[in-house]
Tab-separated table of C-alpha atoms in Angstrom:
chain	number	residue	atom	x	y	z
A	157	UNK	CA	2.673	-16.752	-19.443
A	158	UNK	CA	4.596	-20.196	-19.557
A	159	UNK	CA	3.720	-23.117	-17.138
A	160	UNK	CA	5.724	-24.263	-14.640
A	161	UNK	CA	5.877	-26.599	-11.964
A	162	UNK	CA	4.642	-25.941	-8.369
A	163	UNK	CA	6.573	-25.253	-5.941
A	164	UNK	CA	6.388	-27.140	-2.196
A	165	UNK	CA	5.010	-23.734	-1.141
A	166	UNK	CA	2.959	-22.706	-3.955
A	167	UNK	CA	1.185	-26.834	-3.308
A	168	UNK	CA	1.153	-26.046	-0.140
A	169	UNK	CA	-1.340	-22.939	-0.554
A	170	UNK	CA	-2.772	-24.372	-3.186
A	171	UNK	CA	-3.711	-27.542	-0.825
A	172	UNK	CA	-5.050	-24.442	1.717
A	173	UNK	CA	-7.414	-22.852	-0.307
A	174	UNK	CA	-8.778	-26.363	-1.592
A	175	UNK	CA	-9.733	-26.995	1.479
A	176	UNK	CA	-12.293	-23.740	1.597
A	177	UNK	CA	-15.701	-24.225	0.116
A	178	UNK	CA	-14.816	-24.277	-3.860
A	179	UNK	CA	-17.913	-22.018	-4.272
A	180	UNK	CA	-16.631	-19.073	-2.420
A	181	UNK	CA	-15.020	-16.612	-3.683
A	182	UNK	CA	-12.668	-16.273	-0.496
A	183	UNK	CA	-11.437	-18.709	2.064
A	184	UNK	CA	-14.432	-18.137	4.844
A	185	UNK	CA	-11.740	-17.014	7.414
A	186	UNK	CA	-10.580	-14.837	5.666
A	187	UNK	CA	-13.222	-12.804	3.817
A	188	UNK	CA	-11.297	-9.581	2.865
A	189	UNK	CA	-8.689	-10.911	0.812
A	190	UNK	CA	-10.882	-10.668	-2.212
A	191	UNK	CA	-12.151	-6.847	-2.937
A	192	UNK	CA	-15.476	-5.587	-1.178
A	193	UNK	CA	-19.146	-4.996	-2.282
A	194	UNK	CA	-18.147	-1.503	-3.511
A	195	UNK	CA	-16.151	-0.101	-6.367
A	196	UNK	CA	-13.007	1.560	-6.065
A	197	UNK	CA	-13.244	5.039	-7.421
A	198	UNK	CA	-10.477	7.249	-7.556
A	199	UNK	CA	-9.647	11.021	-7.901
A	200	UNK	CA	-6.710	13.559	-7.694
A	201	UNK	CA	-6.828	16.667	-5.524
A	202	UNK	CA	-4.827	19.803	-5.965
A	203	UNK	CA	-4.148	21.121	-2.226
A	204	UNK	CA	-2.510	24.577	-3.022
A	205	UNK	CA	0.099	22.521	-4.973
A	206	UNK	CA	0.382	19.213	-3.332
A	207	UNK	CA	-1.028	16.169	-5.457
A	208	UNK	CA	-3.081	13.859	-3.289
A	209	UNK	CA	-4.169	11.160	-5.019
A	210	UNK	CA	-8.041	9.519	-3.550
A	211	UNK	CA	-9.285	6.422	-3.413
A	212	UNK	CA	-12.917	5.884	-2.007
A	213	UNK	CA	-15.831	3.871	-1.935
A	214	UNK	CA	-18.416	4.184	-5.124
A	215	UNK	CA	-21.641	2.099	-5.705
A	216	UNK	CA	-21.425	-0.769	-8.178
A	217	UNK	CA	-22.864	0.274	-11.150
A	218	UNK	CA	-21.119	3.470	-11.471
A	219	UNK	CA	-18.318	2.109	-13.600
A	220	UNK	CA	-20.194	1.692	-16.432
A	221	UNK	CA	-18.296	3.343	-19.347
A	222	UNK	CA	-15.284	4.356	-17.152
A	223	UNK	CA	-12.516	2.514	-17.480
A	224	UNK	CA	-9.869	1.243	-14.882
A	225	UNK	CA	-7.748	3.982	-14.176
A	226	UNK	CA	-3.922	4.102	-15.144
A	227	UNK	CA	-0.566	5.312	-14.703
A	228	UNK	CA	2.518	5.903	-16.564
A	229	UNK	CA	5.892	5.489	-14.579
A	230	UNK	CA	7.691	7.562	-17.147
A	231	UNK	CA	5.032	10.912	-16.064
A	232	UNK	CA	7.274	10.537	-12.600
A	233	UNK	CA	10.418	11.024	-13.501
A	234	UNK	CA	12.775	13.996	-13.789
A	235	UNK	CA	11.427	15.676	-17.259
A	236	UNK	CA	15.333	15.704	-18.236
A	237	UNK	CA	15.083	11.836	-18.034
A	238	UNK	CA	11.164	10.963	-19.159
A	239	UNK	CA	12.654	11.336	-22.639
A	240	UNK	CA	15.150	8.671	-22.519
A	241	UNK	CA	12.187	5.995	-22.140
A	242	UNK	CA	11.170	4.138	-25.315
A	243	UNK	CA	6.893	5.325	-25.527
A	244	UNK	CA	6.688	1.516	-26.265
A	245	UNK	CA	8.005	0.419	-23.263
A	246	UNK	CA	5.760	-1.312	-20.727
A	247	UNK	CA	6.097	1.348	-17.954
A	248	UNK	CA	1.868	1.412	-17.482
A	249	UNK	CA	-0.028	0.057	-14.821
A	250	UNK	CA	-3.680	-0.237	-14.879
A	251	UNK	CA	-4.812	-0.230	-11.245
A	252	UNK	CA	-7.912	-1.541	-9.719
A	253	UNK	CA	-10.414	1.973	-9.665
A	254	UNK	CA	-12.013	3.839	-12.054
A	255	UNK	CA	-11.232	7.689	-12.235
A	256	UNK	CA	-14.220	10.252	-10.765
A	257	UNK	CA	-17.038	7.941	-10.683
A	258	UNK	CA	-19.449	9.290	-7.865
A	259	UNK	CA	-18.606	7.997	-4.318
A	260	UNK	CA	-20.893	6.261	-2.495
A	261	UNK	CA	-23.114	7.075	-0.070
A	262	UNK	CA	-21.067	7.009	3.645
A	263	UNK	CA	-20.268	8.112	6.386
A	264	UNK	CA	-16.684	6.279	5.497
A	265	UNK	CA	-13.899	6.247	7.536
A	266	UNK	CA	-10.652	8.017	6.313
A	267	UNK	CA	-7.151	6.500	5.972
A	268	UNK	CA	-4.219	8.428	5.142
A	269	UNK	CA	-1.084	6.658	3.345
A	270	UNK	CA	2.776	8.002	3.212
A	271	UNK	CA	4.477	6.261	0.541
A	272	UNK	CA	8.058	5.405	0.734
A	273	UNK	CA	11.776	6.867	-0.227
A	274	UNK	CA	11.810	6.802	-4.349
A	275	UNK	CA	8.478	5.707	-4.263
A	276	UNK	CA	5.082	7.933	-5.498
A	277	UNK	CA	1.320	8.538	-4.053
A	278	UNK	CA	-0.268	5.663	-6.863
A	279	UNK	CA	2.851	3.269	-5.887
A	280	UNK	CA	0.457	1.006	-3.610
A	281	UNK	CA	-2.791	1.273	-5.700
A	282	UNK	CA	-3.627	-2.361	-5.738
A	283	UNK	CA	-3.625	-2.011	-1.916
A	284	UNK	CA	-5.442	1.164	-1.533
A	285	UNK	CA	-8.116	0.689	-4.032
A	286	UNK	CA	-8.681	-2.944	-2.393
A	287	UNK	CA	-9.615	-0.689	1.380
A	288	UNK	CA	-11.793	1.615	-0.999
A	289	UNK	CA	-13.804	-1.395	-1.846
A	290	UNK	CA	-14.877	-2.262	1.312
A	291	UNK	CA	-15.140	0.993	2.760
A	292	UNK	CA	-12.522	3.079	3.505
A	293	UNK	CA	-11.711	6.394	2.015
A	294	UNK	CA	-7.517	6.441	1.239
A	295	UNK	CA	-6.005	9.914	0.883
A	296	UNK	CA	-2.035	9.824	-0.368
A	297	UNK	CA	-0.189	13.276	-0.563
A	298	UNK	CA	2.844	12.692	-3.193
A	299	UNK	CA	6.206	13.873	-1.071
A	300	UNK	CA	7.677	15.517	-3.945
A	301	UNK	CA	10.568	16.324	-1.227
A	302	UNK	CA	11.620	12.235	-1.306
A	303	UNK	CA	9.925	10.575	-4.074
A	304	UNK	CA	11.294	8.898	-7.070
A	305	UNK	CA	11.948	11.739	-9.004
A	306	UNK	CA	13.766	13.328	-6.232
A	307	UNK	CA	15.774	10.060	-4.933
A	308	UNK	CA	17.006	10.069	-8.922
A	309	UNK	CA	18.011	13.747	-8.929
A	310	UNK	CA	19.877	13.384	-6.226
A	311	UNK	CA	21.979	10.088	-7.000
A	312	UNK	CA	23.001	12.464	-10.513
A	313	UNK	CA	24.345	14.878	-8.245
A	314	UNK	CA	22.332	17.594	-9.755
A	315	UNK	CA	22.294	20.647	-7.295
A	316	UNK	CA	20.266	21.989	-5.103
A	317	UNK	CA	18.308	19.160	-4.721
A	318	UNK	CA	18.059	17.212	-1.388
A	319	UNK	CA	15.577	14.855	0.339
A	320	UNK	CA	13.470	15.861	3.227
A	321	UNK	CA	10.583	14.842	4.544
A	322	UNK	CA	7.729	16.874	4.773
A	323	UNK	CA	5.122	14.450	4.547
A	324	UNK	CA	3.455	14.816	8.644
A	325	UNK	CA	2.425	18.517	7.193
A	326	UNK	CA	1.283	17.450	4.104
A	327	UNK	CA	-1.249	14.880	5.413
A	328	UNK	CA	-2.592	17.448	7.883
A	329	UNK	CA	-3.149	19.175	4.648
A	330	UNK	CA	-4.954	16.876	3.268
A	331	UNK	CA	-6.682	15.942	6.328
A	332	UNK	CA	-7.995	19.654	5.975
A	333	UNK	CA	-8.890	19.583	2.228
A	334	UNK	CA	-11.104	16.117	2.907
A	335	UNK	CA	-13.084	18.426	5.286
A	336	UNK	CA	-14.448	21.190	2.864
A	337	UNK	CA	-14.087	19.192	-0.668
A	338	UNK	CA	-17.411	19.864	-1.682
A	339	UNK	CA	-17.633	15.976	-3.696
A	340	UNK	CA	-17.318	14.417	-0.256
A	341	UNK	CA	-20.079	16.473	1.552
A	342	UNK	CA	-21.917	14.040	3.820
A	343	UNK	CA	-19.597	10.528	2.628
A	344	UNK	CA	-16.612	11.329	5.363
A	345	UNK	CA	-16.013	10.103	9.086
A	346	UNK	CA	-13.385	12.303	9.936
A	347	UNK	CA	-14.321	11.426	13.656
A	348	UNK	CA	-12.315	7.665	12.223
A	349	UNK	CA	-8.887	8.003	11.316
A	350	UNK	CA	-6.478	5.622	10.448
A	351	UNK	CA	-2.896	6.607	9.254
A	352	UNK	CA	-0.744	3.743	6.900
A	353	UNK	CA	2.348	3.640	5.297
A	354	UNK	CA	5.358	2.070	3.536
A	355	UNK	CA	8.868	1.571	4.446
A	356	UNK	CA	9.944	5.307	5.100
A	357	UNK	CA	6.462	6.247	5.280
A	358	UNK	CA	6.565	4.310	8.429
A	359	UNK	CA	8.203	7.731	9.493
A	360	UNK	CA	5.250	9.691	9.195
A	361	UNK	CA	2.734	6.929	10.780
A	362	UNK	CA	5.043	7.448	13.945
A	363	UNK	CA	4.674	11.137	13.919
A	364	UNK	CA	1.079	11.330	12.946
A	365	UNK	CA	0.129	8.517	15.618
A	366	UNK	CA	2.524	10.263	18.473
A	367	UNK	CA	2.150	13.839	18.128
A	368	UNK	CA	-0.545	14.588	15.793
A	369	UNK	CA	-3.426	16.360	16.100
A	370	UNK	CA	-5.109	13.663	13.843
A	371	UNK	CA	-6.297	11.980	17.118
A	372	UNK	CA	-5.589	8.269	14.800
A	373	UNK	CA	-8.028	5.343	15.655
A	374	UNK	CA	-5.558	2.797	14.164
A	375	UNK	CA	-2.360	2.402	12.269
A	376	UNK	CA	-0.278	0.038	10.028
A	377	UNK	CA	2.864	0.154	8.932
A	378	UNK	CA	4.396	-1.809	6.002
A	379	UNK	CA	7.776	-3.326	5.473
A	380	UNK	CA	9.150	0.141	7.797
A	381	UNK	CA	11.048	0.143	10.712
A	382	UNK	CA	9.741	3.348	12.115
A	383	UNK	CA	6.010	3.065	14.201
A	384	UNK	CA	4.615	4.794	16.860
A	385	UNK	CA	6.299	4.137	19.974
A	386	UNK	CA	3.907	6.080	22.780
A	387	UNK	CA	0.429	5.836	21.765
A	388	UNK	CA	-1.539	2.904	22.215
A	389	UNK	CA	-3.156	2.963	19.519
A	390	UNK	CA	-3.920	-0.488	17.675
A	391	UNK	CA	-0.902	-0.893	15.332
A	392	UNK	CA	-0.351	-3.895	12.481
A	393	UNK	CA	3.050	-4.202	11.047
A	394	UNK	CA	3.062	-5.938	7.964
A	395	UNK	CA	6.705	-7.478	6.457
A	396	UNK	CA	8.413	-9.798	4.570
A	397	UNK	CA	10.877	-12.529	4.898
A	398	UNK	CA	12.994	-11.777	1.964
A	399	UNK	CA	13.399	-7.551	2.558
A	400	UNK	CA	16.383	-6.897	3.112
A	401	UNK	CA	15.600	-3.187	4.110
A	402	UNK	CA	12.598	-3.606	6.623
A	403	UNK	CA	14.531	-6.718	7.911
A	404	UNK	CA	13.104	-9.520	10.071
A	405	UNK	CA	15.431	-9.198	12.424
A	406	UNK	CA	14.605	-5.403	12.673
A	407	UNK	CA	10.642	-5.678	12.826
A	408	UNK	CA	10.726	-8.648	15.134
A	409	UNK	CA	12.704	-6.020	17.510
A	410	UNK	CA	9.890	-3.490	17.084
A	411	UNK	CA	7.642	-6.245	18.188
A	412	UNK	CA	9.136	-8.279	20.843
A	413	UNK	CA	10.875	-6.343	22.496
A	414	UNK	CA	7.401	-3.744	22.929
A	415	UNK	CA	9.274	-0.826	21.149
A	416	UNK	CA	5.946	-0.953	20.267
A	417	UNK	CA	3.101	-0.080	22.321
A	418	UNK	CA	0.359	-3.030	22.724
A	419	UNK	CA	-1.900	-3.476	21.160
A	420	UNK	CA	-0.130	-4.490	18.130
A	421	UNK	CA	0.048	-7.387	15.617
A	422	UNK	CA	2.883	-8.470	13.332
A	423	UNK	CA	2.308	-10.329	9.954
A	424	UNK	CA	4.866	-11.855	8.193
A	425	UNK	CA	4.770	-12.736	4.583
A	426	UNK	CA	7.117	-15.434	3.754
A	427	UNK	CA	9.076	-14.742	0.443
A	428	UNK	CA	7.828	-11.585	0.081
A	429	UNK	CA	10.603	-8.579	-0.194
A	430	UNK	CA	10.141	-4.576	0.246
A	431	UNK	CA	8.457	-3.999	-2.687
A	432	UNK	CA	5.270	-6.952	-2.114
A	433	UNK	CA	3.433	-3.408	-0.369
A	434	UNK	CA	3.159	-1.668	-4.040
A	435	UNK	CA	2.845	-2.128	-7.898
A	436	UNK	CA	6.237	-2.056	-8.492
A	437	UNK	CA	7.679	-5.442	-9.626
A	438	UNK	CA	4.665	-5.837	-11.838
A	439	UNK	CA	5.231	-2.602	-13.562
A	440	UNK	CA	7.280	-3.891	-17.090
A	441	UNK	CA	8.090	-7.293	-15.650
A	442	UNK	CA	7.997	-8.982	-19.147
A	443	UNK	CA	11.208	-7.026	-20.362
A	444	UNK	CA	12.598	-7.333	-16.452
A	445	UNK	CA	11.156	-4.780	-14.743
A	446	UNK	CA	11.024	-0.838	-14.732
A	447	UNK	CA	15.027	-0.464	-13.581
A	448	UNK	CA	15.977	-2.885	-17.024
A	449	UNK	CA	14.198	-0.845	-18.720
A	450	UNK	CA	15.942	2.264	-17.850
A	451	UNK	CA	19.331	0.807	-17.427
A	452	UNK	CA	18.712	-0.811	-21.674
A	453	UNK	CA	17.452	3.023	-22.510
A	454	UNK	CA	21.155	4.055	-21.275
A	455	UNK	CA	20.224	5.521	-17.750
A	456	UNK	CA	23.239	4.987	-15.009
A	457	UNK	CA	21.259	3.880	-11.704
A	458	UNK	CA	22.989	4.646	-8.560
A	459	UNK	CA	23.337	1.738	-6.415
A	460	UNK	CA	20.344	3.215	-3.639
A	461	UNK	CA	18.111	3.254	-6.019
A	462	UNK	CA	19.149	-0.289	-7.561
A	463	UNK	CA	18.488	-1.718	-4.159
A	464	UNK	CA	14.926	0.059	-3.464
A	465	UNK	CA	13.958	-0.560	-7.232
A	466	UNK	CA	14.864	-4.352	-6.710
A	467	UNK	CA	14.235	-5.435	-3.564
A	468	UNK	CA	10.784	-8.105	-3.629
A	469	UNK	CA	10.966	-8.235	-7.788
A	470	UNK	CA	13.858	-10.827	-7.789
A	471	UNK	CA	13.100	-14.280	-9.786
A	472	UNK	CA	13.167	-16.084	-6.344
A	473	UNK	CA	10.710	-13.690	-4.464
A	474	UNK	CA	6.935	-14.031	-4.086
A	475	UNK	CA	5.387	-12.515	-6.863
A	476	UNK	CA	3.463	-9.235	-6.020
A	477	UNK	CA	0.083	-10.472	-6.790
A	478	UNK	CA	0.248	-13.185	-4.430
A	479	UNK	CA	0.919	-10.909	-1.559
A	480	UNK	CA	-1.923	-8.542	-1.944
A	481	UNK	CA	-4.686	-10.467	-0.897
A	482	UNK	CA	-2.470	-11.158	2.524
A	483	UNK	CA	-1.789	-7.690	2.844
A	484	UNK	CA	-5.314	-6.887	1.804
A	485	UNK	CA	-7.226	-9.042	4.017
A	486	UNK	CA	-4.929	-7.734	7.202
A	487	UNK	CA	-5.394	-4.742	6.438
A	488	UNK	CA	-9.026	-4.759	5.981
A	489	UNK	CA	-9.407	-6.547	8.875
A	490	UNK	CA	-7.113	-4.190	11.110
A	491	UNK	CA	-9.189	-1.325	10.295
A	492	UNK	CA	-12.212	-2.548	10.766
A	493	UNK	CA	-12.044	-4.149	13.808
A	494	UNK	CA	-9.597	-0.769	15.068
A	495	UNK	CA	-12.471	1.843	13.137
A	496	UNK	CA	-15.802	-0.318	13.545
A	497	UNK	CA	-17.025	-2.167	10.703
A	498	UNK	CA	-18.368	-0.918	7.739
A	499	UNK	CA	-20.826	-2.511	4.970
A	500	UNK	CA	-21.063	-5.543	4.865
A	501	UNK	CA	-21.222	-6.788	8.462
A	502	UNK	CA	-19.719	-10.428	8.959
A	503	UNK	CA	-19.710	-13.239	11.954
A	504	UNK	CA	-15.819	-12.972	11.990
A	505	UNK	CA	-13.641	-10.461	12.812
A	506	UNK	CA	-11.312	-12.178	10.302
A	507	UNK	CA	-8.264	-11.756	12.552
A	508	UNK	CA	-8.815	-15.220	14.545
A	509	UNK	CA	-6.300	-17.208	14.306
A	510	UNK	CA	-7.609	-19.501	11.513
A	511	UNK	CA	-7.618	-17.049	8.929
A	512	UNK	CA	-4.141	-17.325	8.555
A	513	UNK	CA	-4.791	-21.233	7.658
A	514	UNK	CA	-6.159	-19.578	4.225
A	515	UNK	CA	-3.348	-18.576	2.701
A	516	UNK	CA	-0.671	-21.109	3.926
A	517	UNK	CA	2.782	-21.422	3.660
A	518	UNK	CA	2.575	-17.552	3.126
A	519	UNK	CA	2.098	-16.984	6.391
A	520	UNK	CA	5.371	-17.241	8.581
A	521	UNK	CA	4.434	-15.229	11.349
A	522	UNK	CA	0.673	-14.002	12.815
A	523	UNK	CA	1.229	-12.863	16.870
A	524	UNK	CA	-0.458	-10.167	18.745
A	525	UNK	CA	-0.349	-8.925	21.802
């Protein structure tokens, strides 16, 4: 990694998080941006076809020998394309959990996460594992119907295939499954439900919050358009300044104008683009990022999928990393103040309005109502 200067912002936060106690780990307003007293274990379920994909609590320890788990972006493309990628080229990432280590012991409440159009059920892992480790079990069905493999099919024009969105029936499914999977005997609290998810995911928050028998406790949305707009249900809407598809013109009209129901709180990231909410634009950044690779192994990308592949990995966006602990710490905070608290118990709720002073510049935008 070369140096380079700082930027007004990046002194700016830097100048922030000075100004917490230099022996903490976190800024003491906002203690879940750094991950929680558990491990992040991780597992893949098989619900009569569907992939769900598990993150959940495990006790520190457990990890000993198991290394973090990883994924290859190549495994989710179309096999008539998988080829075309060099096996040298950086398309890994290793995420924050380790694979089947035993979960901890719970009750834990249960979140379930809807990923978003050409993206996959790992694409927010840094995110997801980061609720597992303080508390929260995260279930993500893969919606084979509009995920990247599908979104690519169908910019070649190859028949037959369409996008749909089936994803409200697949996370009752999995909803189900969490009930009788014999590894999570005793370790669920299916009695607190939160749903979550990205861009068009946001689709299937609104359903699952509205009309679901899920009976939801709390929801968030990121960088989506789409929300519940009957329940009252706590809601936190998460965006960026720089996405040009979840725009801030767009989610400040869900907000202020109470498309959403109260109680609700908007966060705004400030540089960050669509794709701050996953692993995306860290996936093969050093040779430009997973769409350079596949446009130097000869692939033709159609111009949707240029746009969603792009959109928060530019040279003048926030880097990735530097959003997570934002989108962590909200999150974390949402939830547990929405679901009750889980281990450890803290003075703060860490949504007062000082926590925001932690991170910044980042922060353009922290209102509820």
């Amino acid at each position: 990694m070369t140096n380079r200067p700082l930027s007004a912002l990046s002194l700016l936060v830097v100048l922030a998080l000075v100004a917490c106690d230099a022996e903490d780990e976190a800024c003491p307003a906002a203690p879940f941006a750094t991950p929680g007293p558990f491990v992040a274990g991780v597992t893949t379920l098989d619900v009569d076809g569907l992939a769900v994909e598990v993150w959940y609590p495990a006790t520190p320890g457990s990890e000993a020998g198991a290394p973090r788990d990883t994924y290859d972006m190549r495994d989710l493309l179309p096999p008539e394309l998988a080829p075309s990628i060099p096996e040298d080229a950086p398309t890994t990432f290793a995420t924050p959990a380790h694979r089947d280590v035993p979960i901890a012991s719970g009750p834990f409440p249960v979140v379930y996460f809807s990923h978003g159009l050409g993206g996959y059920r790992q694409q927010s892992s840094a995110i997801t594992a980061h609720l597992a480790s303080w508390g929260f079990v995260v279930a993500a069905p893969e919606h084979a119907e509009r995920n990247l493999a599908t979104v690519l099919l169908v910019a070649m024009g190859t028949p037959g295939v369409s996008i749909s969105d089936d994803a409200y029936d697949q996370i009752l499914a999995a909803h189900a499954r969490l009930a009788i999977e014999e590894r999570f005997a005793g370790a669920l609290d299916l009695s607190r439900v939160a749903v979550m998810g990205h861009s068009a995911g946001g689709g299937a928050v609104q359903a699952l919050v509205d009309r679901s028998p899920l009976e939801a406790d709390a929801w968030i949305g990121m960088a989506t358009v789409a929300a519940p707009l009957e329940s009252t249900v706590p809601g936190l809407l998460l965006g960026g300044s720089l996405d040009q598809l979840a725009t801030v013109a767009s989610m400040d009209e869900l907000f202020d104008h109470d498309v959403v129901a109260s109680p609700a709180r908007l966060v705004r990231i400030e540089g960050a683009g669509h794709l701050a909410f996953s692993d995306i634009c860290v996936i093969g950044r050093e040779r430009g990022g997973v769409l350079a690779i596949a446009q130097e192994a000869g692939l033709e990308i159609d111009e949707l999928v240029v746009t969603l592949a792009t959109d928060g990995c530019q040279p003048q966006a926030l880097p990735a990393e530097e959003a997570w602990p934002i989108v962590g710490h909200y999150a974390v905070a949402h939830l547990r103040d929405a679901l009750g608290a889980t281990t450890p118990a803290t003075p703060i709720t860490g949504l007062e309005p000082d926590a925001a002073a932690c991170f910044g510049a980042r922060i353009g935008r922290n209102d509820a109502r």
